[in-house]
CSV table of C-alpha atoms in Angstrom, one decimal:
chain,number,residue,atom,x,y,z
A,1,UNK,CA,14.9,-12.2,0.4
A,2,UNK,CA,11.8,-10.4,1.7
A,3,UNK,CA,11.2,-11.5,5.2
A,4,UNK,CA,9.4,-10.7,8.4
A,5,UNK,CA,10.4,-12.4,11.7
A,6,UNK,CA,8.4,-12.2,14.9
A,7,UNK,CA,9.8,-12.7,18.4
A,8,UNK,CA,8.9,-12.1,22.0
A,9,UNK,CA,6.1,-14.6,22.5
A,10,UNK,CA,5.9,-16.2,26.0
A,11,UNK,CA,3.6,-17.7,28.6
A,12,UNK,CA,2.3,-15.1,31.0
A,13,UNK,CA,-0.4,-14.7,33.7
A,14,UNK,CA,-3.6,-12.7,33.2
A,15,UNK,CA,-3.0,-9.0,33.7
A,16,UNK,CA,0.7,-9.2,32.8
A,17,UNK,CA,2.4,-7.4,29.9
A,18,UNK,CA,4.4,-8.5,26.9
A,19,UNK,CA,6.1,-6.8,24.0
A,20,UNK,CA,6.4,-8.5,20.6
A,21,UNK,CA,8.8,-7.5,17.9
A,22,UNK,CA,8.7,-7.9,14.1
A,23,UNK,CA,12.0,-7.5,12.3
A,24,UNK,CA,11.9,-6.9,8.5
A,25,UNK,CA,14.6,-7.6,5.9
A,26,UNK,CA,15.0,-7.6,2.2
A,27,UNK,CA,12.7,-4.7,1.3
A,28,UNK,CA,12.3,-1.0,1.9
A,29,UNK,CA,10.7,-1.3,5.3
A,30,UNK,CA,10.0,2.4,5.7
A,31,UNK,CA,7.8,2.5,2.7
A,32,UNK,CA,5.2,0.0,4.0
A,33,UNK,CA,2.6,-0.1,6.7
A,34,UNK,CA,2.6,-3.2,8.9
A,35,UNK,CA,-0.3,-5.1,10.5
A,36,UNK,CA,-0.4,-7.5,13.5
A,37,UNK,CA,-2.9,-10.4,12.9
A,38,UNK,CA,-3.5,-13.1,15.5
A,39,UNK,CA,-5.0,-16.5,15.4
A,40,UNK,CA,-6.3,-18.3,18.5
A,41,UNK,CA,-5.8,-22.1,18.5
A,42,UNK,CA,-8.2,-23.7,16.0
A,43,UNK,CA,-9.8,-20.4,15.1
A,44,UNK,CA,-9.8,-17.9,12.2
A,45,UNK,CA,-7.6,-14.9,11.7
A,46,UNK,CA,-8.3,-11.7,13.7
A,47,UNK,CA,-6.8,-8.3,12.7
A,48,UNK,CA,-5.3,-6.7,15.8
A,49,UNK,CA,-3.4,-3.5,14.8
A,50,UNK,CA,-1.9,-1.5,12.0
A,51,UNK,CA,0.8,1.2,11.9
A,52,UNK,CA,1.4,3.4,8.9
A,53,UNK,CA,4.8,3.5,7.2
A,54,UNK,CA,5.8,6.7,9.0
A,55,UNK,CA,4.6,5.5,12.4
A,56,UNK,CA,2.3,8.5,12.7
A,57,UNK,CA,-1.0,6.6,12.4
A,58,UNK,CA,-2.1,3.5,14.2
A,59,UNK,CA,-5.4,1.7,14.4
A,60,UNK,CA,-6.6,-1.2,16.5
A,61,UNK,CA,-9.2,-3.9,16.6
A,62,UNK,CA,-12.0,-3.5,19.1
A,63,UNK,CA,-10.8,-6.4,21.2
A,64,UNK,CA,-7.3,-4.9,21.8
A,65,UNK,CA,-7.9,-1.1,21.6
A,66,UNK,CA,-6.9,0.6,24.9
A,67,UNK,CA,-4.6,-2.4,25.9
A,68,UNK,CA,-2.3,-2.9,23.0
A,69,UNK,CA,0.1,-0.3,21.4
A,70,UNK,CA,1.7,-0.7,18.0
A,71,UNK,CA,4.8,1.3,17.1
A,72,UNK,CA,7.8,1.1,14.8
A,73,UNK,CA,11.4,2.1,14.6
A,74,UNK,CA,12.3,2.5,10.9
A,75,UNK,CA,16.0,2.8,11.8
A,76,UNK,CA,15.9,-0.7,13.2
A,77,UNK,CA,13.4,-2.1,10.5
A,78,UNK,CA,11.2,-3.2,13.4
A,79,UNK,CA,7.6,-3.0,14.4
A,80,UNK,CA,6.5,-3.6,18.0
A,81,UNK,CA,3.3,-4.6,19.7
A,82,UNK,CA,3.1,-3.8,23.4
A,83,UNK,CA,0.4,-5.8,25.1
A,84,UNK,CA,-0.9,-4.8,28.5
A,85,UNK,CA,-3.6,-6.2,30.7
A,86,UNK,CA,-3.4,-9.6,28.9
A,87,UNK,CA,-6.4,-11.9,29.1
A,88,UNK,CA,-6.8,-15.6,28.5
A,89,UNK,CA,-8.7,-14.7,25.3
A,90,UNK,CA,-5.4,-13.1,24.0
A,91,UNK,CA,-3.9,-16.5,23.7
A,92,UNK,CA,-2.9,-16.9,20.0
A,93,UNK,CA,-0.3,-17.0,17.4
A,94,UNK,CA,0.7,-13.5,16.5
A,95,UNK,CA,1.7,-12.7,13.0
A,96,UNK,CA,3.1,-9.5,11.5
A,97,UNK,CA,2.3,-8.9,7.9
A,98,UNK,CA,3.0,-6.2,5.3
A,99,UNK,CA,0.4,-3.5,4.5
A,100,UNK,CA,-0.9,-5.4,1.5
A,101,UNK,CA,-0.7,-8.7,3.5
A,102,UNK,CA,1.5,-10.3,0.8
A,103,UNK,CA,4.4,-11.0,3.2
A,104,UNK,CA,3.9,-12.8,6.5
A,105,UNK,CA,6.2,-13.9,9.3
A,106,UNK,CA,6.0,-17.3,10.8
A,107,UNK,CA,4.4,-16.0,14.0
A,108,UNK,CA,5.2,-16.0,17.7
A,109,UNK,CA,3.1,-17.7,20.3
A,110,UNK,CA,1.5,-15.9,23.2
A,111,UNK,CA,-0.1,-18.0,25.9
A,112,UNK,CA,-2.0,-16.3,28.8
A,113,UNK,CA,-2.8,-18.8,31.5
A,114,UNK,CA,-3.7,-18.4,35.2
B,1,UNK,CA,-15.9,-4.7,13.4
B,2,UNK,CA,-18.1,-7.7,12.8
B,3,UNK,CA,-16.4,-10.8,11.4
B,4,UNK,CA,-17.2,-11.8,7.8
B,5,UNK,CA,-19.2,-15.1,7.5
B,6,UNK,CA,-17.7,-18.1,5.7
B,7,UNK,CA,-18.9,-21.7,5.6
B,8,UNK,CA,-17.0,-23.9,8.1
B,9,UNK,CA,-16.2,-26.5,5.4
B,10,UNK,CA,-16.4,-27.2,1.7
B,11,UNK,CA,-15.4,-30.4,0.0
B,12,UNK,CA,-15.0,-31.7,-3.5
B,13,UNK,CA,-13.4,-34.5,-5.5
B,14,UNK,CA,-10.2,-33.9,-7.6
B,15,UNK,CA,-11.0,-32.1,-10.8
B,16,UNK,CA,-14.3,-30.7,-9.5
B,17,UNK,CA,-15.0,-27.0,-9.0
B,18,UNK,CA,-15.9,-25.5,-5.6
B,19,UNK,CA,-16.8,-22.1,-4.4
B,20,UNK,CA,-16.4,-20.5,-1.0
B,21,UNK,CA,-18.6,-17.6,0.0
B,22,UNK,CA,-17.6,-14.7,2.3
B,23,UNK,CA,-20.6,-12.6,3.5
B,24,UNK,CA,-20.1,-9.1,4.9
B,25,UNK,CA,-22.0,-5.8,4.9
B,26,UNK,CA,-22.3,-2.4,3.2
B,27,UNK,CA,-19.5,-1.2,5.6
B,28,UNK,CA,-16.9,-3.7,4.4
B,29,UNK,CA,-17.2,-5.9,1.3
B,30,UNK,CA,-20.0,-3.8,-0.2
B,31,UNK,CA,-18.1,-0.5,0.3
B,32,UNK,CA,-14.6,-1.4,-1.0
B,33,UNK,CA,-13.0,-3.4,-3.8
B,34,UNK,CA,-10.5,-4.6,-1.2
B,35,UNK,CA,-11.3,-8.3,-0.6
B,36,UNK,CA,-8.4,-10.7,-0.2
B,37,UNK,CA,-8.2,-14.4,0.1
B,38,UNK,CA,-5.6,-16.4,2.0
B,39,UNK,CA,-4.6,-20.0,1.9
B,40,UNK,CA,-3.3,-21.5,5.1
B,41,UNK,CA,-1.8,-25.0,5.3
B,42,UNK,CA,-1.6,-26.6,8.8
B,43,UNK,CA,1.2,-25.2,10.9
B,44,UNK,CA,2.0,-22.5,8.4
B,45,UNK,CA,1.4,-18.8,8.1
B,46,UNK,CA,-1.4,-17.6,5.7
B,47,UNK,CA,-0.5,-17.0,2.1
B,48,UNK,CA,-2.1,-14.3,0.0
B,49,UNK,CA,-3.7,-15.8,-3.1
B,50,UNK,CA,-6.3,-13.2,-4.2
B,51,UNK,CA,-6.2,-9.4,-3.6
B,52,UNK,CA,-8.5,-6.6,-4.6
B,53,UNK,CA,-11.3,-9.0,-5.3
B,54,UNK,CA,-10.1,-10.6,-8.5
B,55,UNK,CA,-6.3,-10.3,-8.7
B,56,UNK,CA,-4.1,-13.5,-8.3
B,57,UNK,CA,-0.9,-13.1,-6.4
B,58,UNK,CA,2.3,-14.1,-8.4
B,59,UNK,CA,2.7,-17.8,-8.8
B,60,UNK,CA,-0.9,-18.6,-7.9
B,61,UNK,CA,-2.5,-21.0,-10.5
B,62,UNK,CA,-5.2,-19.7,-12.7
B,63,UNK,CA,-7.7,-22.3,-11.3
B,64,UNK,CA,-8.1,-19.9,-8.3
B,65,UNK,CA,-10.4,-16.9,-9.0
B,66,UNK,CA,-12.2,-14.3,-7.0
B,67,UNK,CA,-15.4,-12.3,-7.5
B,68,UNK,CA,-17.8,-10.1,-5.6
B,69,UNK,CA,-21.5,-9.2,-5.8
B,70,UNK,CA,-23.0,-6.7,-3.4
B,71,UNK,CA,-21.9,-7.6,0.2
B,72,UNK,CA,-20.7,-11.1,-0.7
B,73,UNK,CA,-17.3,-12.2,-2.1
B,74,UNK,CA,-16.5,-15.6,-3.4
B,75,UNK,CA,-13.4,-17.7,-4.1
B,76,UNK,CA,-13.7,-20.3,-6.8
B,77,UNK,CA,-11.3,-23.2,-7.3
B,78,UNK,CA,-11.7,-25.0,-10.6
B,79,UNK,CA,-10.1,-28.4,-11.3
B,80,UNK,CA,-9.5,-29.1,-7.6
B,81,UNK,CA,-6.1,-30.6,-6.8
B,82,UNK,CA,-5.1,-32.6,-3.7
B,83,UNK,CA,-2.7,-29.8,-2.7
B,84,UNK,CA,-5.6,-27.4,-2.5
B,85,UNK,CA,-6.7,-29.0,0.7
B,86,UNK,CA,-6.2,-26.2,3.3
B,87,UNK,CA,-8.0,-23.5,5.3
B,88,UNK,CA,-9.1,-20.5,3.3
B,89,UNK,CA,-9.7,-17.1,4.9
B,90,UNK,CA,-11.3,-14.0,3.4
B,91,UNK,CA,-10.7,-10.4,4.5
B,92,UNK,CA,-12.0,-7.0,3.6
B,93,UNK,CA,-11.0,-3.4,4.2
B,94,UNK,CA,-13.6,-1.8,6.5
B,95,UNK,CA,-12.8,1.9,6.9
B,96,UNK,CA,-9.8,2.2,9.2
B,97,UNK,CA,-9.8,-1.5,10.0
B,98,UNK,CA,-9.6,-4.9,8.4
B,99,UNK,CA,-12.0,-7.7,9.0
B,100,UNK,CA,-11.5,-11.4,8.5
B,101,UNK,CA,-13.9,-14.3,8.0
B,102,UNK,CA,-13.9,-17.3,10.3
B,103,UNK,CA,-12.1,-19.5,7.7
B,104,UNK,CA,-13.2,-22.4,5.6
B,105,UNK,CA,-11.7,-25.9,5.6
B,106,UNK,CA,-11.5,-27.3,2.1
B,107,UNK,CA,-11.3,-31.0,1.9
B,108,UNK,CA,-10.3,-32.9,-1.3
B,109,UNK,CA,-12.2,-36.2,-1.2
């Protein structure tokens, strides 16, 4: 069964750091790029970051560039999102999704609160 | 990376047809045939229903269709069903990034 499963969400203070994980199963993980997409409460979807299948190319949305780092470990079938300098505005459900966005995880919740 | 523009809400009665617009620019929708549409039920992850402007994902009923003209894409639902009540999001490739719309709430009256 093709599956993505996020973990690592938590409640943190502004300025703190957090690292999310996205574990894949049921498909050839190393053949696909992976995105992180987030959704603030009651809001639309926002693309945050992308990592190419080989891990050698990354790109970021304007609101997270310079603070977030996406990486992957193909030996562990896992993509990571390291988030530094967190802001209240980063509060959201964070989803990982396949390169074509046809497979989504269930999300992990990040709350940034003073 | 400006967000795409969608109407906040659209409604229709069962059996009717509705359309949701997604307005972008010559840097995203107008530049690439890479528009996707997602259906999201409350409390659930988004589900891809249309990709590359017009292609339905496996298992998606034929009443869902996508189109594009210039910088605007559209999702049409014909023969609206109660289970179609959900939030719908458009997205487009935009160079080295992806942009989403703000989402449209579809209500079946």
